[in-house]
Short mmCIF file of C-alpha atoms in Angstrom, two decimals:
data_model
loop_
_atom_site.label_atom_id
_atom_site.label_comp_id
_atom_site.label_asym_id
_atom_site.label_seq_id
_atom_site.Cartn_x
_atom_site.Cartn_y
_atom_site.Cartn_z
CA MET R 396 124.23 -146.28 -18.50
CA THR R 397 124.85 -147.07 -22.17
CA ILE R 398 124.66 -144.01 -24.39
CA SER R 399 121.55 -143.24 -26.39
CA ARG R 400 121.07 -141.32 -29.59
CA ARG R 401 121.34 -138.00 -27.76
CA THR R 402 125.09 -138.01 -28.45
CA LEU R 403 124.54 -137.00 -32.04
CA LEU R 404 123.56 -133.43 -31.27
CA GLY R 405 127.07 -132.11 -31.06
CA THR R 406 126.97 -130.14 -27.81
CA GLY R 407 129.97 -130.56 -25.57
CA ALA R 408 128.10 -132.30 -22.78
CA ALA R 409 126.56 -134.77 -25.17
CA LEU R 410 129.80 -135.51 -26.95
CA GLY R 411 131.44 -136.18 -23.60
CA LEU R 412 129.20 -139.19 -23.10
CA LEU R 413 131.23 -141.07 -25.69
CA THR R 414 134.27 -142.43 -23.92
CA ALA R 415 137.07 -144.94 -24.39
CA CYS R 416 138.37 -146.28 -27.64
CA GLY R 417 138.21 -149.78 -29.01
CA SER R 418 139.59 -151.59 -31.99
CA ASN R 419 137.77 -154.43 -33.70
CA THR R 420 135.27 -154.92 -30.90
CA GLY R 421 131.55 -155.49 -31.16
CA ARG R 422 129.56 -158.49 -32.26
CA ASP R 423 128.91 -159.43 -35.85
CA GLY R 424 125.40 -159.78 -37.11
CA GLY R 425 125.61 -161.71 -40.36
CA GLY R 426 123.10 -161.17 -43.13
CA SER R 427 121.39 -163.96 -45.02
CA GLY R 428 121.97 -162.45 -48.46
CA SER R 429 124.23 -163.91 -51.10
CA GLY R 430 126.67 -161.98 -53.21
CA PRO R 431 129.28 -159.55 -51.91
CA LYS R 432 130.06 -159.24 -48.22
CA LEU R 433 129.47 -155.80 -46.67
CA SER R 434 130.49 -154.72 -43.19
CA GLN R 435 128.26 -152.18 -41.44
CA TRP R 436 129.11 -150.32 -38.22
CA TYR R 437 126.81 -148.72 -35.65
CA HIS R 438 127.64 -147.02 -32.37
CA GLN R 439 126.28 -148.77 -29.27
CA TYR R 440 122.78 -147.48 -28.57
CA GLY R 441 121.38 -147.62 -25.05
CA GLU R 442 117.90 -148.55 -26.19
CA ALA R 443 116.85 -152.18 -25.80
CA GLY R 444 116.04 -153.88 -29.08
CA THR R 445 117.94 -151.52 -31.38
CA GLU R 446 120.85 -153.90 -31.97
CA GLN R 447 118.51 -156.76 -32.82
CA ALA R 448 116.53 -154.50 -35.15
CA VAL R 449 119.48 -153.36 -37.26
CA LYS R 450 120.68 -156.96 -37.58
CA ARG R 451 117.18 -157.95 -38.70
CA TYR R 452 117.22 -155.24 -41.36
CA ALA R 453 120.62 -156.43 -42.60
CA ALA R 454 119.45 -160.03 -42.74
CA ALA R 455 116.48 -159.03 -44.88
CA TYR R 456 118.72 -157.61 -47.61
CA LYS R 457 119.24 -160.27 -50.28
CA LYS R 458 121.69 -158.61 -52.67
CA ALA R 459 124.63 -158.75 -50.27
CA ASP R 460 125.72 -160.50 -47.09
CA VAL R 461 125.70 -157.61 -44.61
CA SER R 462 127.58 -158.14 -41.35
CA VAL R 463 126.67 -155.68 -38.57
CA GLN R 464 129.17 -154.60 -35.95
CA TRP R 465 127.81 -153.00 -32.78
CA ARG R 466 130.69 -150.93 -31.46
CA PRO R 467 130.98 -149.71 -27.86
CA GLY R 468 133.46 -147.09 -26.76
CA ASN R 469 134.40 -143.83 -28.46
CA TYR R 470 132.70 -144.53 -31.75
CA ASP R 471 133.56 -141.24 -33.43
CA GLU R 472 137.27 -141.78 -32.80
CA GLN R 473 137.02 -145.41 -33.92
CA THR R 474 135.43 -144.54 -37.24
CA ALA R 475 137.78 -141.61 -37.87
CA ALA R 476 140.75 -143.95 -37.43
CA ALA R 477 139.17 -146.77 -39.45
CA LEU R 478 138.57 -144.52 -42.45
CA LEU R 479 142.35 -144.23 -42.80
CA THR R 480 142.82 -147.99 -43.18
CA ASP R 481 141.70 -150.83 -45.44
CA SER R 482 140.21 -152.72 -42.49
CA GLY R 483 137.38 -150.31 -41.77
CA PRO R 484 133.68 -150.74 -42.60
CA ASP R 485 132.11 -150.56 -46.03
CA VAL R 486 129.10 -148.65 -44.73
CA PHE R 487 128.81 -147.01 -41.34
CA GLU R 488 126.83 -144.75 -39.09
CA VAL R 489 128.51 -141.37 -38.67
CA ASN R 490 128.05 -138.33 -36.46
CA GLY R 491 128.50 -136.17 -39.54
CA PRO R 492 130.61 -136.80 -41.59
CA SER R 493 132.91 -133.99 -40.54
CA LEU R 494 134.19 -131.36 -42.92
CA ASP R 495 137.67 -132.88 -42.74
CA GLN R 496 136.35 -136.35 -43.63
CA ILE R 497 134.53 -134.94 -46.65
CA ARG R 498 137.39 -132.79 -47.90
CA ARG R 499 139.92 -135.59 -47.48
CA GLY R 500 137.81 -137.81 -49.72
CA GLN R 501 137.10 -140.38 -47.01
CA VAL R 502 133.36 -140.73 -47.72
CA VAL R 503 131.44 -141.36 -50.94
CA ASP R 504 129.10 -138.83 -52.57
CA LEU R 505 125.53 -140.11 -52.06
CA THR R 506 123.67 -137.28 -53.83
CA ASP R 507 122.21 -139.49 -56.56
CA LEU R 508 120.44 -141.65 -53.95
CA PHE R 509 118.22 -138.70 -53.03
CA GLU R 510 116.68 -138.27 -56.46
CA GLY R 511 112.94 -137.66 -56.02
CA VAL R 512 113.07 -137.79 -52.18
CA LYS R 513 115.45 -135.02 -51.12
CA ASP R 514 112.59 -132.65 -50.22
CA ASP R 515 111.12 -135.31 -47.92
CA PHE R 516 114.13 -135.16 -45.57
CA ASN R 517 114.06 -132.71 -42.68
CA PRO R 518 116.10 -129.80 -44.09
CA ALA R 519 117.64 -128.89 -40.73
CA VAL R 520 119.43 -132.24 -40.46
CA LEU R 521 120.17 -132.59 -44.18
CA ALA R 522 122.01 -129.25 -44.29
CA PRO R 523 125.12 -130.26 -42.27
CA LYS R 524 125.42 -133.45 -44.35
CA THR R 525 125.64 -131.33 -47.50
CA TYR R 526 128.88 -129.77 -48.71
CA ASP R 527 129.86 -128.31 -52.07
CA GLY R 528 126.35 -129.07 -53.33
CA LYS R 529 126.67 -132.80 -52.59
CA ILE R 530 125.13 -134.99 -49.87
CA TRP R 531 127.56 -137.21 -47.97
CA SER R 532 125.35 -139.26 -45.63
CA ILE R 533 121.69 -140.21 -45.26
CA PRO R 534 120.03 -138.90 -42.06
CA GLN R 535 118.60 -141.81 -40.06
CA VAL R 536 116.51 -140.22 -37.29
CA VAL R 537 116.10 -136.74 -35.84
CA ASP R 538 116.84 -136.03 -32.18
CA MET R 539 116.39 -132.69 -30.47
CA HIS R 540 116.64 -130.80 -27.21
CA LEU R 541 113.58 -129.28 -25.55
CA LEU R 542 112.59 -127.22 -22.54
CA TYR R 543 110.23 -129.29 -20.35
CA TYR R 544 107.96 -127.49 -17.88
CA ARG R 545 105.65 -128.80 -15.15
CA LYS R 546 102.17 -127.40 -15.77
CA SER R 547 100.91 -127.71 -12.19
CA LEU R 548 103.95 -125.97 -10.68
CA LEU R 549 103.60 -123.08 -13.11
CA ASP R 550 99.87 -122.85 -12.39
CA ASP R 551 100.45 -122.84 -8.62
CA ALA R 552 102.95 -119.99 -8.99
CA GLY R 553 100.76 -118.04 -11.39
CA VAL R 554 103.40 -118.32 -14.10
CA GLU R 555 102.67 -118.67 -17.82
CA PRO R 556 104.92 -120.78 -20.06
CA PRO R 557 107.64 -118.31 -21.09
CA THR R 558 107.54 -116.85 -24.59
CA SER R 559 110.76 -114.82 -24.31
CA LEU R 560 114.12 -115.25 -22.64
CA ASP R 561 113.24 -112.44 -20.23
CA GLU R 562 110.09 -114.33 -19.27
CA LEU R 563 112.14 -117.49 -18.78
CA VAL R 564 114.46 -115.66 -16.36
CA ASP R 565 111.48 -114.26 -14.46
CA ALA R 566 109.64 -117.60 -14.44
CA ALA R 567 112.67 -119.49 -13.12
CA LYS R 568 113.00 -117.03 -10.27
CA ALA R 569 109.27 -117.15 -9.43
CA LEU R 570 109.26 -120.95 -9.47
CA THR R 571 112.26 -121.31 -7.16
CA THR R 572 111.40 -122.32 -3.60
CA LYS R 573 113.30 -123.89 -0.72
CA LYS R 574 112.63 -127.35 -2.16
CA VAL R 575 112.37 -126.78 -5.91
CA LYS R 576 114.60 -124.84 -8.30
CA GLY R 577 113.07 -123.02 -11.22
CA LEU R 578 115.26 -124.42 -14.00
CA PHE R 579 117.83 -127.14 -14.69
CA LEU R 580 120.22 -126.57 -17.59
CA GLY R 581 122.83 -129.07 -16.48
CA ASN R 582 125.19 -129.30 -13.56
CA ASP R 583 127.59 -126.87 -15.26
CA GLY R 584 124.93 -124.15 -15.38
CA GLY R 585 124.03 -124.67 -19.02
CA ALA R 586 127.11 -124.01 -21.15
CA GLY R 587 127.38 -127.62 -22.30
CA ALA R 588 123.72 -128.37 -22.86
CA LEU R 589 122.67 -125.06 -24.40
CA GLY R 590 125.76 -124.53 -26.52
CA ILE R 591 125.01 -122.18 -29.40
CA THR R 592 121.21 -122.38 -29.01
CA PRO R 593 121.01 -118.94 -27.30
CA LEU R 594 122.63 -117.36 -30.36
CA TYR R 595 119.88 -118.73 -32.57
CA ALA R 596 117.23 -117.61 -30.07
CA ALA R 597 118.65 -114.09 -30.50
CA GLY R 598 118.15 -114.32 -34.27
CA LEU R 599 121.85 -114.92 -34.89
CA SER R 600 123.85 -118.04 -35.78
CA SER R 601 127.21 -119.61 -35.10
CA VAL R 602 128.30 -119.44 -38.75
CA THR R 603 126.38 -117.71 -41.53
CA ASP R 604 125.35 -119.42 -44.75
CA ASP R 605 128.22 -117.70 -46.55
CA GLY R 606 130.77 -118.90 -44.01
CA GLU R 607 131.26 -115.86 -41.79
CA VAL R 608 131.01 -115.43 -38.01
CA GLY R 609 127.31 -115.30 -37.23
CA PHE R 610 127.34 -113.65 -33.79
CA ASP R 611 129.57 -110.59 -34.09
CA ASP R 612 126.63 -108.55 -32.88
CA PRO R 613 125.71 -106.78 -29.62
CA ALA R 614 122.60 -108.97 -29.38
CA ALA R 615 124.79 -112.00 -28.64
CA ALA R 616 126.32 -110.44 -25.52
CA ARG R 617 122.91 -109.25 -24.32
CA THR R 618 121.48 -112.76 -24.62
CA LEU R 619 124.37 -114.52 -22.89
CA GLY R 620 124.19 -112.00 -20.06
CA LYS R 621 120.65 -113.14 -19.34
CA LEU R 622 121.90 -116.68 -18.85
CA HIS R 623 124.17 -115.35 -16.13
CA GLN R 624 121.15 -113.69 -14.51
CA LEU R 625 119.60 -117.13 -14.05
CA TYR R 626 122.74 -118.19 -12.18
CA ALA R 627 122.94 -114.97 -10.16
CA ASP R 628 119.26 -115.30 -9.15
CA LYS R 629 120.02 -118.79 -7.79
CA SER R 630 117.21 -120.07 -10.01
CA LEU R 631 119.32 -122.87 -11.49
CA LEU R 632 119.51 -126.37 -10.10
CA LEU R 633 123.17 -127.33 -9.75
CA GLY R 634 124.67 -130.59 -8.52
CA ALA R 635 121.72 -132.81 -9.44
CA PRO R 636 122.22 -136.58 -9.01
CA ALA R 637 121.93 -137.03 -12.80
CA ASP R 638 122.86 -134.48 -15.43
CA TRP R 639 120.62 -132.69 -17.95
CA SER R 640 120.29 -135.59 -20.40
CA ASP R 641 118.40 -137.61 -17.75
CA PRO R 642 114.88 -136.34 -16.88
CA SER R 643 114.94 -137.57 -13.28
CA ALA R 644 115.55 -134.11 -11.77
CA PHE R 645 112.37 -132.98 -13.52
CA THR R 646 110.22 -136.02 -12.78
CA GLN R 647 111.33 -136.07 -9.12
CA GLU R 648 110.34 -132.40 -8.75
CA LEU R 649 113.80 -131.06 -8.04
CA THR R 650 113.13 -128.48 -10.74
CA ALA R 651 110.05 -126.96 -12.32
CA MET R 652 111.64 -126.70 -15.77
CA GLN R 653 114.45 -128.66 -17.41
CA TRP R 654 116.39 -128.59 -20.65
CA CYS R 655 116.52 -132.20 -21.84
CA GLY R 656 115.88 -134.19 -25.00
CA LEU R 657 113.07 -135.72 -26.99
CA TRP R 658 114.38 -139.14 -25.91
CA ALA R 659 113.12 -138.41 -22.37
CA LEU R 660 109.51 -137.76 -23.36
CA PRO R 661 108.15 -141.30 -22.78
CA ALA R 662 109.77 -141.46 -19.32
CA VAL R 663 108.40 -138.03 -18.41
CA LYS R 664 104.93 -138.97 -19.60
CA LYS R 665 105.04 -142.23 -17.66
CA GLU R 666 105.85 -140.36 -14.44
CA LEU R 667 103.80 -137.19 -14.89
CA GLY R 668 100.98 -138.10 -17.26
CA ASP R 669 99.87 -134.93 -19.01
CA ASP R 670 101.24 -132.61 -16.30
CA PHE R 671 104.00 -131.22 -18.51
CA GLY R 672 104.60 -129.31 -21.70
CA VAL R 673 107.55 -128.65 -23.97
CA LEU R 674 109.00 -125.51 -25.52
CA ALA R 675 111.92 -124.40 -27.62
CA LEU R 676 114.37 -122.03 -25.96
CA PRO R 677 112.34 -118.79 -25.99
CA ALA R 678 113.28 -115.94 -28.31
CA ASP R 679 115.34 -112.99 -27.15
CA GLY R 680 115.00 -109.50 -28.57
CA SER R 681 112.98 -108.11 -31.45
CA GLY R 682 115.01 -110.05 -34.01
CA GLY R 683 114.95 -113.36 -32.15
CA LYS R 684 112.87 -116.49 -32.50
CA PRO R 685 112.53 -119.71 -30.51
CA ALA R 686 115.37 -122.16 -31.13
CA LEU R 687 116.39 -125.73 -30.41
CA PRO R 688 119.11 -128.00 -31.76
CA VAL R 689 118.32 -130.97 -33.95
CA GLY R 690 120.73 -133.59 -35.17
CA ALA R 691 120.92 -136.91 -36.92
CA TYR R 692 123.39 -139.71 -37.26
CA GLY R 693 123.84 -140.47 -40.92
CA ALA R 694 124.60 -143.58 -42.95
CA ALA R 695 127.72 -143.23 -45.10
CA VAL R 696 129.94 -145.25 -47.43
CA SER R 697 133.69 -145.42 -46.87
CA ALA R 698 135.79 -144.31 -49.83
CA ARG R 699 138.32 -147.04 -48.87
CA SER R 700 135.74 -149.76 -49.49
CA ASP R 701 136.21 -152.11 -52.46
CA ARG R 702 132.42 -152.34 -52.66
CA LYS R 703 131.35 -148.71 -52.86
CA GLN R 704 128.49 -149.21 -55.32
CA GLU R 705 127.18 -152.24 -53.41
CA GLY R 706 127.34 -150.14 -50.23
CA LYS R 707 125.38 -147.34 -51.87
CA ASP R 708 122.79 -149.81 -53.11
CA PHE R 709 122.33 -151.20 -49.60
CA LEU R 710 121.99 -147.78 -47.97
CA LYS R 711 119.45 -146.73 -50.59
CA TRP R 712 117.45 -149.86 -49.88
CA LEU R 713 117.57 -149.38 -46.10
CA TRP R 714 117.38 -145.59 -45.60
CA ILE R 715 115.53 -144.45 -48.74
CA ASP R 716 113.29 -147.29 -49.93
CA ARG R 717 112.37 -149.26 -46.79
CA THR R 718 110.29 -146.64 -45.00
CA GLU R 719 108.79 -149.23 -42.64
CA TYR R 720 112.27 -149.95 -41.27
CA GLN R 721 112.98 -146.24 -40.95
CA GLN R 722 109.85 -145.70 -38.87
CA ASP R 723 110.55 -148.83 -36.81
CA PHE R 724 114.11 -147.64 -36.08
CA ALA R 725 112.90 -144.21 -34.97
CA LEU R 726 110.00 -145.15 -32.73
CA SER R 727 109.97 -148.81 -31.70
CA TYR R 728 113.03 -148.83 -29.39
CA GLY R 729 113.40 -145.24 -28.27
CA PHE R 730 111.62 -142.01 -29.07
CA HIS R 731 112.90 -140.11 -32.09
CA ILE R 732 111.48 -138.33 -35.11
CA PRO R 733 111.90 -140.09 -38.46
CA ALA R 734 114.23 -138.10 -40.71
CA ARG R 735 111.60 -138.19 -43.47
CA LEU R 736 108.93 -135.49 -43.10
CA SER R 737 106.22 -137.76 -44.52
CA LEU R 738 106.97 -140.47 -41.97
CA ALA R 739 106.99 -137.99 -39.09
CA LYS R 740 103.53 -136.80 -40.13
CA LYS R 741 102.15 -140.34 -40.29
CA ALA R 742 103.54 -141.65 -37.00
CA ASP R 743 100.72 -142.11 -34.47
CA GLN R 744 103.12 -141.64 -31.53
CA LEU R 745 103.91 -138.13 -32.78
CA LYS R 746 100.39 -136.87 -33.49
CA GLU R 747 99.25 -135.71 -30.05
CA GLY R 748 100.31 -133.61 -27.08
CA ALA R 749 103.91 -132.76 -26.34
CA ALA R 750 105.19 -135.14 -29.03
CA ALA R 751 103.21 -133.31 -31.72
CA ASP R 752 104.55 -130.00 -30.40
CA ALA R 753 108.10 -131.38 -30.61
CA VAL R 754 107.66 -132.39 -34.26
CA ARG R 755 106.36 -128.93 -35.10
CA TYR R 756 109.22 -127.23 -33.25
CA SER R 757 111.79 -129.38 -35.04
CA THR R 758 110.69 -128.02 -38.41
CA GLU R 759 109.83 -124.46 -37.35
CA TYR R 760 112.67 -123.72 -34.91
CA GLY R 761 115.25 -126.47 -35.34
CA TYR R 762 118.85 -125.77 -36.33
CA SER R 763 121.88 -128.02 -36.74
CA GLU R 764 125.48 -127.17 -36.04
CA PRO R 765 127.00 -126.06 -39.36
CA LEU R 766 129.83 -128.08 -40.84
CA LEU R 767 132.07 -125.02 -40.51
CA TRP R 768 131.52 -124.89 -36.73
CA THR R 769 134.69 -126.76 -35.82
CA LYS R 770 135.80 -128.31 -32.56
CA ALA R 771 138.17 -125.40 -31.89
CA SER R 772 135.36 -122.87 -32.39
CA ARG R 773 132.97 -124.87 -30.23
CA THR R 774 135.48 -125.18 -27.40
CA ALA R 775 136.35 -121.47 -27.41
CA TYR R 776 132.69 -120.49 -27.37
CA GLN R 777 131.60 -122.92 -24.65
CA ASP R 778 134.51 -121.99 -22.41
CA ALA R 779 133.53 -118.34 -22.75
CA LEU R 780 129.85 -119.12 -22.13
CA SER R 781 130.78 -121.01 -18.97
CA ARG R 782 132.76 -118.01 -17.69
CA VAL R 783 129.83 -115.70 -18.44
CA ILE R 784 127.24 -117.92 -16.73
CA LYS R 785 129.12 -118.97 -13.61
CA SER R 786 131.65 -116.19 -13.07
CA GLY R 787 129.76 -113.23 -14.42
CA ALA R 788 132.51 -112.50 -16.93
CA ASN R 789 131.78 -109.62 -19.26
CA PRO R 790 129.88 -111.05 -22.27
CA GLU R 791 131.14 -108.41 -24.70
CA SER R 792 134.82 -109.01 -24.03
CA GLN R 793 134.38 -112.78 -23.87
CA LEU R 794 132.62 -112.83 -27.23
CA LYS R 795 135.20 -110.56 -28.87
CA SER R 796 137.84 -113.16 -28.07
CA VAL R 797 135.62 -115.97 -29.39
CA VAL R 798 134.90 -114.06 -32.60
CA ARG R 799 138.65 -113.79 -33.25
CA THR R 800 139.11 -117.54 -32.72
CA VAL R 801 136.15 -118.48 -34.90
CA ARG R 802 137.18 -116.08 -37.68
CA ALA R 803 140.66 -117.64 -37.73
CA GLU R 804 139.12 -121.12 -37.83
CA LEU R 805 136.82 -120.17 -40.71
CA ASP R 806 139.75 -118.72 -42.63
CA ARG R 807 141.63 -121.97 -42.06
CA VAL R 808 138.90 -124.39 -43.10
CA LYS R 809 137.78 -122.36 -46.10
CA LYS R 810 141.21 -122.63 -47.67
CA LYS R 811 141.08 -125.51 -50.12
CA SER R 812 143.59 -128.15 -49.18
#
């Protein structure tokens, strides 16, 4: 299956869906504008009609001849390599940009494009695109993870939708039968799909706003230990035919609850009608609150481009001024929340039921991976989380080791190069 926009959320399982590397592959979609030529790159979406849509947008721009490349393969690696050369794109979609790309001067400062509209962008997805007080890419759409639950199965078991992590553990156990498991967090038991979300549910974070370790706290170990309890209770579905990013385990009643993404909501509704609801990951402890990850691909300008101002002008036209294209991109070919708060409020598809709940959760409970949460930190944490969940490793000792790794990483990246 071709990847969808879920890959932007940064969790290990999602990132793993991007595979293989290509060079100058993809098909060009030429614009009809006159003036300078601009090349624009997108990763290959799995949603029918998206490629045609972005080429239509480009063709409508009259101040430049915009050529769209639709690039399969490991897009993040392709763009990272292309930014080092003179043959890369002028403007491009980016899962970031990363801290390294910003600090190496590989992307152009776009702060001035946000004048008068900055407050209309979802702050959770704008934050990781902001560094040193400047904005480095324009969020395109918001995607998020959610906990889906089957209303009828909960009713039959006399279980209320969980409002705390303890209640989630109890509910998963009560909902588990010979034929149905209580909860599906992914075939690995949840380390990849959940990532750092449990830390936020405990009222903590991966990295604090001032750049320190955000989970050097006993509450973190307590919360991760409860994820192991789900595994120990045999409440988790493991070895499903499709992994957590596909809702089929939920719609085929292999599980009563599933961690999945907003992208799955139309498919779930088609199969189950109104017999489902959605939640954030429930809060844990007195200092906790519900949490879910949100993310957004952004539109950026390459600093190697000879047409940086023309690129900025085009991105402003497409992702700031042309709100009808922004709403079309978010909702006509898949199911995503527009990055602009005003557009999310106006969208009819997002006004009722589970979709309306999802929009509310994205603003009330959504977090994005901080720029300072590096690949090394993420890997160390997820490896430890996997050992806690599946092997029952001691959460306190596992997290002490992760804290040391993350602190060293933060010291490294905070040093100005």
